PDB file of C-alpha atoms in Angstrom:
ATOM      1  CA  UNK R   1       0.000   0.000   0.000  1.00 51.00           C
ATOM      2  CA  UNK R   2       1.198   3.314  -0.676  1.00 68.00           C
ATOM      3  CA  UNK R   3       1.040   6.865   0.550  1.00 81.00           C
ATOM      4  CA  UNK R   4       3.356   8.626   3.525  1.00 94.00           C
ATOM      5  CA  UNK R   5       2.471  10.390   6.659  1.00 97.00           C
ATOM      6  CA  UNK R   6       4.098  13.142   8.297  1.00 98.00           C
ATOM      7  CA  UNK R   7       4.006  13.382  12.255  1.00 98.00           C
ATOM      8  CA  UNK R   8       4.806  17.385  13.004  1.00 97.00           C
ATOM      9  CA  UNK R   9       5.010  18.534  16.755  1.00 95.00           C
ATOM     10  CA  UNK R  10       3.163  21.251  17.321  1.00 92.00           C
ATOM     11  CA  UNK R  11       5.035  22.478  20.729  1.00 90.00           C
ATOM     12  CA  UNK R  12       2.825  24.171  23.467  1.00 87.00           C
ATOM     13  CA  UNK R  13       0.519  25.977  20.653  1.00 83.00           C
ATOM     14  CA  UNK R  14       2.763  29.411  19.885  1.00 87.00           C
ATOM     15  CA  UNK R  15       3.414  29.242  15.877  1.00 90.00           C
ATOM     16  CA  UNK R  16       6.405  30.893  16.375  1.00 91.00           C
ATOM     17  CA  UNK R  17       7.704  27.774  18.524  1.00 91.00           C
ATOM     18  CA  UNK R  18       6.890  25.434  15.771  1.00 93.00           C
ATOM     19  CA  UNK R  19      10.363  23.698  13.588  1.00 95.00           C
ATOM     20  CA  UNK R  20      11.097  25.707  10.066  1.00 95.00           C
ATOM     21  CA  UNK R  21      10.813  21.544   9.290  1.00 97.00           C
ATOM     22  CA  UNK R  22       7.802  21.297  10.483  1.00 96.00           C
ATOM     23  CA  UNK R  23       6.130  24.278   9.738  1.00 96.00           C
ATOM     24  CA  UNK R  24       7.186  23.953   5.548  1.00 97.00           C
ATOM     25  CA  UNK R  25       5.695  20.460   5.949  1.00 97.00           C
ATOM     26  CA  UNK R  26       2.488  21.702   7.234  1.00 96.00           C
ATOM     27  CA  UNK R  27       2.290  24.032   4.036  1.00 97.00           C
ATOM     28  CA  UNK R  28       2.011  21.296   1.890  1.00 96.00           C
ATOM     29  CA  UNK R  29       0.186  18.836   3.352  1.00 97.00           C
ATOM     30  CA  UNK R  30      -3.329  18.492   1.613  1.00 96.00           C
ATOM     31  CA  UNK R  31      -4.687  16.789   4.894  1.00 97.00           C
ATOM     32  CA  UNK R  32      -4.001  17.317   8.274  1.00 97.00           C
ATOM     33  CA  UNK R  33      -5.273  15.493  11.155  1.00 97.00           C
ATOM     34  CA  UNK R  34      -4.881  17.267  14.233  1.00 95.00           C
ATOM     35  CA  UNK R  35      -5.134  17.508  18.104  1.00 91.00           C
ATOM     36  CA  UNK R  36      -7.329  20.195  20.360  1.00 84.00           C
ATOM     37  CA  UNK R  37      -4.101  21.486  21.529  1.00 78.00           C
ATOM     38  CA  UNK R  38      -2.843  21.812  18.102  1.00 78.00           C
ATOM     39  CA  UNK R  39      -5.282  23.804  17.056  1.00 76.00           C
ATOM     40  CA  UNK R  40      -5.422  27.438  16.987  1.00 82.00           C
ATOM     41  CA  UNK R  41      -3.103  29.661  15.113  1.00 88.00           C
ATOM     42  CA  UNK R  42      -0.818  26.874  14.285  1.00 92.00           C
ATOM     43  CA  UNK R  43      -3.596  26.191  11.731  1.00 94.00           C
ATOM     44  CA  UNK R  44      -3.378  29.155   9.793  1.00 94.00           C
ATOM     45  CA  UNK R  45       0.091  28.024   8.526  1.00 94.00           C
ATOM     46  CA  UNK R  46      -1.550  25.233   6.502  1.00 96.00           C
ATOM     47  CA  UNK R  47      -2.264  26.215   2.939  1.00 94.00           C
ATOM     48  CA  UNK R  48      -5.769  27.422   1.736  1.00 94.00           C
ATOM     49  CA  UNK R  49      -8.051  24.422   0.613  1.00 95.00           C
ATOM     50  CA  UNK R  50      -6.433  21.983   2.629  1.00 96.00           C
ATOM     51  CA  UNK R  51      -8.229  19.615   4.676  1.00 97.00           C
ATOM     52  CA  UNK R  52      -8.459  20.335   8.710  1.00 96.00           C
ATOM     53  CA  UNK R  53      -9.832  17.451  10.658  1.00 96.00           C
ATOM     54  CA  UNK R  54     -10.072  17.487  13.957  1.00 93.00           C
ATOM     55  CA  UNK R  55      -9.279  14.518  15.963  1.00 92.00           C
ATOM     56  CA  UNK R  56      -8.709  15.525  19.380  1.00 78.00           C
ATOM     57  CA  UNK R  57      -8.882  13.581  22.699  1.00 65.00           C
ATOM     58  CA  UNK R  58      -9.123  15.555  26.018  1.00 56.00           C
ATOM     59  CA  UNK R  59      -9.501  14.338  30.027  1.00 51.00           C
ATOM     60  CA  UNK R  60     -13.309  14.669  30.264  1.00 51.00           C
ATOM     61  CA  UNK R  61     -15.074  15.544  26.918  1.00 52.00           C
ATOM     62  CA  UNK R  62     -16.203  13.634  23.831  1.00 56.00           C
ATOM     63  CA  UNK R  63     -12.935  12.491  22.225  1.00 67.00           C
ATOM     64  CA  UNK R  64     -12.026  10.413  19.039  1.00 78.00           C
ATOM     65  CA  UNK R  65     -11.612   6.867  19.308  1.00 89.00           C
ATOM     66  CA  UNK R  66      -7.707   6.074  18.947  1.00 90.00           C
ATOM     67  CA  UNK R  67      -8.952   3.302  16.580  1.00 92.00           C
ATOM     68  CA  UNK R  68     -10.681   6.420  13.861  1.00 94.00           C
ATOM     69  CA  UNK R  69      -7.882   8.551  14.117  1.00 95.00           C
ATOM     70  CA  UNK R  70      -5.742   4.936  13.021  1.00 95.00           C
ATOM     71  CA  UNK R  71      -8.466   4.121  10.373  1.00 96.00           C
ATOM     72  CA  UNK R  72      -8.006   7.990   8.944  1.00 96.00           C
ATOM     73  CA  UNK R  73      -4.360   8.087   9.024  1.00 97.00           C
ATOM     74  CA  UNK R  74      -4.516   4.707   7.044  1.00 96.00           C
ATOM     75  CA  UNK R  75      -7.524   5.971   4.480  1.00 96.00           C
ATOM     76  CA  UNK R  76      -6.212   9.077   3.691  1.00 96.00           C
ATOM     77  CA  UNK R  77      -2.349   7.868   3.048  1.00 96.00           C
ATOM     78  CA  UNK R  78      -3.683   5.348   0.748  1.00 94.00           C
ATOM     79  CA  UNK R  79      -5.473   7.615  -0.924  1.00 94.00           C
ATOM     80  CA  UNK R  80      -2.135   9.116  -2.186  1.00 93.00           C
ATOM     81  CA  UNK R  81      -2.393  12.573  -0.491  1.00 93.00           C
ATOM     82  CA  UNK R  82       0.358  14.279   1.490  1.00 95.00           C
ATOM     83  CA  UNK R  83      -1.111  13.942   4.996  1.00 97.00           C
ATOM     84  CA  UNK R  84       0.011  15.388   8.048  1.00 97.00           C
ATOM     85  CA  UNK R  85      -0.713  14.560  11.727  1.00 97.00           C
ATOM     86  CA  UNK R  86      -0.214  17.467  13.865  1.00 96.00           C
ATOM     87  CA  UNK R  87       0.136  16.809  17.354  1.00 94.00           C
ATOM     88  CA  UNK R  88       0.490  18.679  20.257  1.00 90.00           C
ATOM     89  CA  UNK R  89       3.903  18.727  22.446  1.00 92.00           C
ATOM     90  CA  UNK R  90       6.468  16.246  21.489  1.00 95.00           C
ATOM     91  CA  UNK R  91       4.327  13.422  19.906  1.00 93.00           C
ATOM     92  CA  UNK R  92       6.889  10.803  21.284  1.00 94.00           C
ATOM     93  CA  UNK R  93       6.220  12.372  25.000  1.00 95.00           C
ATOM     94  CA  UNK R  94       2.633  10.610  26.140  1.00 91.00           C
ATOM     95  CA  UNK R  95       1.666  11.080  23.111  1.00 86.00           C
ATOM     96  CA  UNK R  96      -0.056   8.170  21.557  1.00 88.00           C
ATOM     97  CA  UNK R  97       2.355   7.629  18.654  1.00 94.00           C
ATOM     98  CA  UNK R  98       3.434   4.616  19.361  1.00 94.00           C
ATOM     99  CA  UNK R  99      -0.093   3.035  18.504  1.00 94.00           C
ATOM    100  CA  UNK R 100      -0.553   5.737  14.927  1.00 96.00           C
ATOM    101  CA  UNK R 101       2.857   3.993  14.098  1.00 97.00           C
ATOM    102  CA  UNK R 102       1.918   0.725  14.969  1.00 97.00           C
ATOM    103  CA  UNK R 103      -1.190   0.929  12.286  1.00 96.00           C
ATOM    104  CA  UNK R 104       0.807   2.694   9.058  1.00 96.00           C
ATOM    105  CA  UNK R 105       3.325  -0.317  10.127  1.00 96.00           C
ATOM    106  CA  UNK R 106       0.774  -2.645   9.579  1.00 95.00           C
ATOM    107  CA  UNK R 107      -0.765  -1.043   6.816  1.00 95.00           C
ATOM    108  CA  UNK R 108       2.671  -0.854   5.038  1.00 95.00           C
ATOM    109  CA  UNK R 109       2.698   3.095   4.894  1.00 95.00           C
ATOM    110  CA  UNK R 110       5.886   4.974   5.399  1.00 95.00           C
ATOM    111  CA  UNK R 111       6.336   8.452   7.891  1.00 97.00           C
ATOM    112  CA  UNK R 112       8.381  10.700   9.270  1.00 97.00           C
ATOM    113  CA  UNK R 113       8.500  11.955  12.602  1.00 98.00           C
ATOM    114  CA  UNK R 114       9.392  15.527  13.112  1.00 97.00           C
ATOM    115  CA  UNK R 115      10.256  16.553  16.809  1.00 96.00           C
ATOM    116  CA  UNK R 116       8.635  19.507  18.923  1.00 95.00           C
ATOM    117  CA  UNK R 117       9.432  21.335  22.028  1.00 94.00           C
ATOM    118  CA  UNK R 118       8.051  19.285  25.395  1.00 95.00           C
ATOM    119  CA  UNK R 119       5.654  21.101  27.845  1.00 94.00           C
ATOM    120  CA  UNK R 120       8.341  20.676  30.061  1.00 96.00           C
ATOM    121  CA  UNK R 121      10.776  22.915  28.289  1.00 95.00           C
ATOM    122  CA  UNK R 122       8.705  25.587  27.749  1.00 95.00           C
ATOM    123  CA  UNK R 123       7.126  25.963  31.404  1.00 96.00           C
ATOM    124  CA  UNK R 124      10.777  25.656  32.469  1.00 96.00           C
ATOM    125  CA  UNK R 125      11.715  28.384  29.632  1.00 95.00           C
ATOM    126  CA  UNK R 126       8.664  30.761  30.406  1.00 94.00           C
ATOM    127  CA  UNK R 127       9.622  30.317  34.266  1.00 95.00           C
ATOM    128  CA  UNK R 128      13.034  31.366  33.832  1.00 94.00           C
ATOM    129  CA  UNK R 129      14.516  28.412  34.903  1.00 94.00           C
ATOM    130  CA  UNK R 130      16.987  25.603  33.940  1.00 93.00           C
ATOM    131  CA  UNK R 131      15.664  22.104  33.904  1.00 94.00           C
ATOM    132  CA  UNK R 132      18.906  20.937  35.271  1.00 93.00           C
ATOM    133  CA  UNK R 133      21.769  21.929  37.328  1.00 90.00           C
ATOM    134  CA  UNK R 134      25.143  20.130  37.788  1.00 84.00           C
ATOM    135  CA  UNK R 135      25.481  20.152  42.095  1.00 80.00           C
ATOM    136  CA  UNK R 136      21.330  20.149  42.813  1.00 80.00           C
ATOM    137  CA  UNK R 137      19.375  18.475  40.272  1.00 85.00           C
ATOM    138  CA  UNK R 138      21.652  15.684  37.575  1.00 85.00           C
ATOM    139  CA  UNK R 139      18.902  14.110  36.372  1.00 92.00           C
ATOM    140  CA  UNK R 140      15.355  15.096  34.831  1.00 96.00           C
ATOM    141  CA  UNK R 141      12.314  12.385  34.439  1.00 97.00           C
ATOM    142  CA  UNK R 142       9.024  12.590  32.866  1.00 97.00           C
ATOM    143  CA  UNK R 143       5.554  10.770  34.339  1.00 97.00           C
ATOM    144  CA  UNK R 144       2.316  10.631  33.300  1.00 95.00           C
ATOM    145  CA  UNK R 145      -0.369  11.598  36.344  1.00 95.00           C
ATOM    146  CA  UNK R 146      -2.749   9.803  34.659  1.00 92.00           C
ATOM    147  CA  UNK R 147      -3.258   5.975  33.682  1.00 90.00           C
ATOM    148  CA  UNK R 148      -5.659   4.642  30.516  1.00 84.00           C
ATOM    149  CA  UNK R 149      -8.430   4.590  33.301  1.00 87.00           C
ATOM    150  CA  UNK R 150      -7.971   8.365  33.922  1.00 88.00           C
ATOM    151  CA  UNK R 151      -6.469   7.627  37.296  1.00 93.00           C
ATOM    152  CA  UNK R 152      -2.992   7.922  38.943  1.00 94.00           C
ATOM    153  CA  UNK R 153      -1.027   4.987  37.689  1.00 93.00           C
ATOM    154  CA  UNK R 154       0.155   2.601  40.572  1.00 89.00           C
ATOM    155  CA  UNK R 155       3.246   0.982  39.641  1.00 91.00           C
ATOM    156  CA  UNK R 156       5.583   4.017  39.086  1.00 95.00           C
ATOM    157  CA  UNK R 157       9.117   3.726  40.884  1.00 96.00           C
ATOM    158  CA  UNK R 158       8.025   6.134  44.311  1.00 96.00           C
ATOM    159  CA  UNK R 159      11.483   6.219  45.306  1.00 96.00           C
ATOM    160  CA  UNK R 160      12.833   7.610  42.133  1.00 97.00           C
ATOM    161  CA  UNK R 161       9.892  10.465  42.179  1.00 97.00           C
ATOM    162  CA  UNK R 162      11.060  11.185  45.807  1.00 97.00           C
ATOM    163  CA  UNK R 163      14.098  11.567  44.834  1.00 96.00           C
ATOM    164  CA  UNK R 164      14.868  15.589  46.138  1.00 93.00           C
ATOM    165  CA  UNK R 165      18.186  15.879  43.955  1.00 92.00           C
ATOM    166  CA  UNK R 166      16.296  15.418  40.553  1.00 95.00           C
ATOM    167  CA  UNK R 167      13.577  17.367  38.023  1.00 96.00           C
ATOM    168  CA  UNK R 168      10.552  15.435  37.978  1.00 97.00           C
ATOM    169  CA  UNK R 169       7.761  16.709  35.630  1.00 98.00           C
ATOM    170  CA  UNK R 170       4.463  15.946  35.602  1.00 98.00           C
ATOM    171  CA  UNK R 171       2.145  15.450  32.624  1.00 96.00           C
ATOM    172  CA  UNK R 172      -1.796  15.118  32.711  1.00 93.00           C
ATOM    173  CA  UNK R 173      -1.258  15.125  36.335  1.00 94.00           C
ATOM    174  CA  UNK R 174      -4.008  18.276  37.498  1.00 94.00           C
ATOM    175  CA  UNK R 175      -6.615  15.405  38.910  1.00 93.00           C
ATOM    176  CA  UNK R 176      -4.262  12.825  40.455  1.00 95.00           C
ATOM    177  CA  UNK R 177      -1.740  15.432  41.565  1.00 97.00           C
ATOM    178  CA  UNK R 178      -3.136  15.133  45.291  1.00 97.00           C
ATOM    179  CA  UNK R 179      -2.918  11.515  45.474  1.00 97.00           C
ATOM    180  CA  UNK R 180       0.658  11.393  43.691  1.00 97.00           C
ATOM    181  CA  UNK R 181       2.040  14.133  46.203  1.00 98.00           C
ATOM    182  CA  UNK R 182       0.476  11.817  49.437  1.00 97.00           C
ATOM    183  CA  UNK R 183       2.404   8.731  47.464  1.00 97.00           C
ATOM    184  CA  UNK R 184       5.882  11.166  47.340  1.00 98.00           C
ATOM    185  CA  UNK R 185       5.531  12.196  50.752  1.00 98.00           C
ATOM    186  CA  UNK R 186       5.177   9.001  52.442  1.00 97.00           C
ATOM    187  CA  UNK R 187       8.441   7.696  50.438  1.00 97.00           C
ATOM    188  CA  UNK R 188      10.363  10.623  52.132  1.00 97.00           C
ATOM    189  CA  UNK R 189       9.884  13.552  49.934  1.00 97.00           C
ATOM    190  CA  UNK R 190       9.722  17.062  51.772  1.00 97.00           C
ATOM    191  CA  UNK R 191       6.139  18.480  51.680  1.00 98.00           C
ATOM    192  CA  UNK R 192       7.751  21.806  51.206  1.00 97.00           C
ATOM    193  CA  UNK R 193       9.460  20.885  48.181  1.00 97.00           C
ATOM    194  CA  UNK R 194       8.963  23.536  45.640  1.00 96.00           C
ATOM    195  CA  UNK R 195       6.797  23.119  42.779  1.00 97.00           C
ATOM    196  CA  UNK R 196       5.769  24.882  39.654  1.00 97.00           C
ATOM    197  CA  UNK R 197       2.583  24.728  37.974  1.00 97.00           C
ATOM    198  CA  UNK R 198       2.051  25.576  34.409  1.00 96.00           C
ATOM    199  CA  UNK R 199      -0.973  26.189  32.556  1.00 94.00           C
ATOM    200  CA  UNK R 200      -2.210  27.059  28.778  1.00 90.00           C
ATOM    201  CA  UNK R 201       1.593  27.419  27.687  1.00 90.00           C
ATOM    202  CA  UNK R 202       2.289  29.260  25.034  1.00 81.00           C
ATOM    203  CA  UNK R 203      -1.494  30.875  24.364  1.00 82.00           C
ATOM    204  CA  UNK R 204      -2.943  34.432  25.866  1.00 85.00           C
ATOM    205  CA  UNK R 205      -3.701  33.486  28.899  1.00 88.00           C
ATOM    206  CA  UNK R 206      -0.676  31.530  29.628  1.00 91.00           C
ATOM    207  CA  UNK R 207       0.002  31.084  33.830  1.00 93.00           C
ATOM    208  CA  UNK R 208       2.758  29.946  36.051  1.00 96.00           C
ATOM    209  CA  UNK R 209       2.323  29.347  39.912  1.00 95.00           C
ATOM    210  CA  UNK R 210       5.409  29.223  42.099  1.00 96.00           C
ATOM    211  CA  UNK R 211       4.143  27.166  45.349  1.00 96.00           C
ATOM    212  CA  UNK R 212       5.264  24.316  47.130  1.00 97.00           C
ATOM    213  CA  UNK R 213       3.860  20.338  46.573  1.00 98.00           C
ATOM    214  CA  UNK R 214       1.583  20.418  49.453  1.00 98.00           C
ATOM    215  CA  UNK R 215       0.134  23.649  48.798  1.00 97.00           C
ATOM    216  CA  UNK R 216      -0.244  23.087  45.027  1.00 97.00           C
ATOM    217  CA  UNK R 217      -2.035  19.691  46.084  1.00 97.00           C
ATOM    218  CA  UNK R 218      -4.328  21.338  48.410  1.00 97.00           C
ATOM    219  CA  UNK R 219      -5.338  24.349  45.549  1.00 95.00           C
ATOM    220  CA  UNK R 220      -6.267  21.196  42.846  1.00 95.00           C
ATOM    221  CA  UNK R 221      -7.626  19.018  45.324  1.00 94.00           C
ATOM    222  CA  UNK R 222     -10.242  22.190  45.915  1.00 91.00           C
ATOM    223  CA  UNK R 223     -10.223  23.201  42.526  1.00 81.00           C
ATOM    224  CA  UNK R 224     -12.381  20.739  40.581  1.00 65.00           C
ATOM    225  CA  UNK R 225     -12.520  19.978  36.886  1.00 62.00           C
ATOM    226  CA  UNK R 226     -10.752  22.061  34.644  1.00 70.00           C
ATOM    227  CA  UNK R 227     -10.425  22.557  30.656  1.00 68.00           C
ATOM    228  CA  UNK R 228      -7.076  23.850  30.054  1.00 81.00           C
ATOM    229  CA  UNK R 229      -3.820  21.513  29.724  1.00 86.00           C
ATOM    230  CA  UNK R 230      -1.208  21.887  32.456  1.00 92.00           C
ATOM    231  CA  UNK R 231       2.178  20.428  33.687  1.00 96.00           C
ATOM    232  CA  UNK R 232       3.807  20.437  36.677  1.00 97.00           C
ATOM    233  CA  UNK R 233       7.666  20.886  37.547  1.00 97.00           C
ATOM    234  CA  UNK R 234       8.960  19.670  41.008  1.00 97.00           C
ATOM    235  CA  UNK R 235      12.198  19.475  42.845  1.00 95.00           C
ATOM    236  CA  UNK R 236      14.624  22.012  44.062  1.00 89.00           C
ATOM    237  CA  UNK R 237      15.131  24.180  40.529  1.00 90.00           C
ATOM    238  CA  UNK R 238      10.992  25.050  40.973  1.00 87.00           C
ATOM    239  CA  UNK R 239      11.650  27.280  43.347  1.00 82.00           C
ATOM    240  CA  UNK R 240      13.955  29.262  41.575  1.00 79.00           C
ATOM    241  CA  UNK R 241      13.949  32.605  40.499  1.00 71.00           C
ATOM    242  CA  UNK R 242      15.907  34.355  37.758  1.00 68.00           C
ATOM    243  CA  UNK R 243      18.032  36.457  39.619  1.00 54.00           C
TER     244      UNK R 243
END
């Protein structure tokens, strides 16, 4: 079977932190398949007359079926059109590519993969902050807050999260934030370790909250549902300041 697909990563939504790869790519695609937070102005770079279809999936609302948004990557390729999937972030950071892959695989369609700029970066950018630091904080690790189920995943390594000396960043954590921060304190990590929470990165009404882990899980246990797409930064380098 023939036909090609191009994975672009859109960053945290701000055009102007899209890849000159990824953005030319974009321009010529005739279809593009893309996420909620992928939308936007990004949008406006495709070309006029080409084919926007949303196939978002967010925490909490109607969202396409990972199975469709297979069956359309697969459809359209073979139809011999230049198809991009635009999605948000770093697709290869909790992003669902491995199973988009897995079905062109199968379907004996080629790709390319394009890389974007992680959440984490840009809270950590927008922050004015490094993500690491060579005395207080060697090592950096990514988690997901969030299983398939929607809840806090139980067989993450607790003692490597507790681990004071690194970066630990949180993604699609908001909801299961509380829990995960009573899981990190009861393997040893400080309650008042700092933390920095990052919402709607990159877009108007971007927002950055210096606090510690017990207070930030206190404000989300209280907060209730939200819309908006957040991360969360913890360890010693949250607290910090740009001096």
């Amino acid at each position: 079977m023939s036909g090609f697909v191009t994975f672009i990563s859109a960053g945290p939504g701000d055009p102007e932190l899209l890849t000159v790869k990824g953005a030319a790519r974009l321009r010529d695609a005739d279809v593009v398949l893309y996420d909620d937070l992928a939308s936007g102005a990004i949008l406006d770079l495709a070309r006029p007359g080409a084919n926007l279809v949303a196939v978002g999936k967010r925490a909490g609302r109607p969202s396409t079926k990972q199975h469709h948004v297979n069956r359309l990557l697969v459809d359209y390729a073979a139809a011999g059109v230049r198809v991009v999937r635009l999605k948000s972030g770093d697709a290869g950071i909790f992003g669902r590519l491995e199973e988009e892959l897995e079905a062109l695989r199968e379907a004996g369609i080629g790709y390319e993969i394009i890389p974007g700029i992680t959440s984490a970066c840009v809270a950590a950018a927008q922050a004015g902050i490094p993500l690491t630091r060579r005395h207080t904080s060697r090592r950096v690790q990514f988690v997901t807050g969030a299983d398939v189920t929607g809840e806090l995943p139980q067989n993450l390594n607790w003692a490597a999260l507790a681990d004071p000396e690194a970066t630990t960043v949180v993604y699609m954590g908001r909801r299961t934030f509380p829990a995960l921060v009573a899981k990190l304190i009861e393997h040893g990590l400080a309650p008042s370790t700092p933390a920095l929470f990052a919402e709607s990165l990159g877009r108007p009404d971007e927002r950055l909250v210096r606090t510690t882990i017990a207070e930030l899980a206190e404000q989300l246990a209280r907060g209730g549902a939200a819309s908006t797409a957040a991360v969360i930064l913890f360890g010693a380098l949250a607290g910090d300041y740009p001096s």
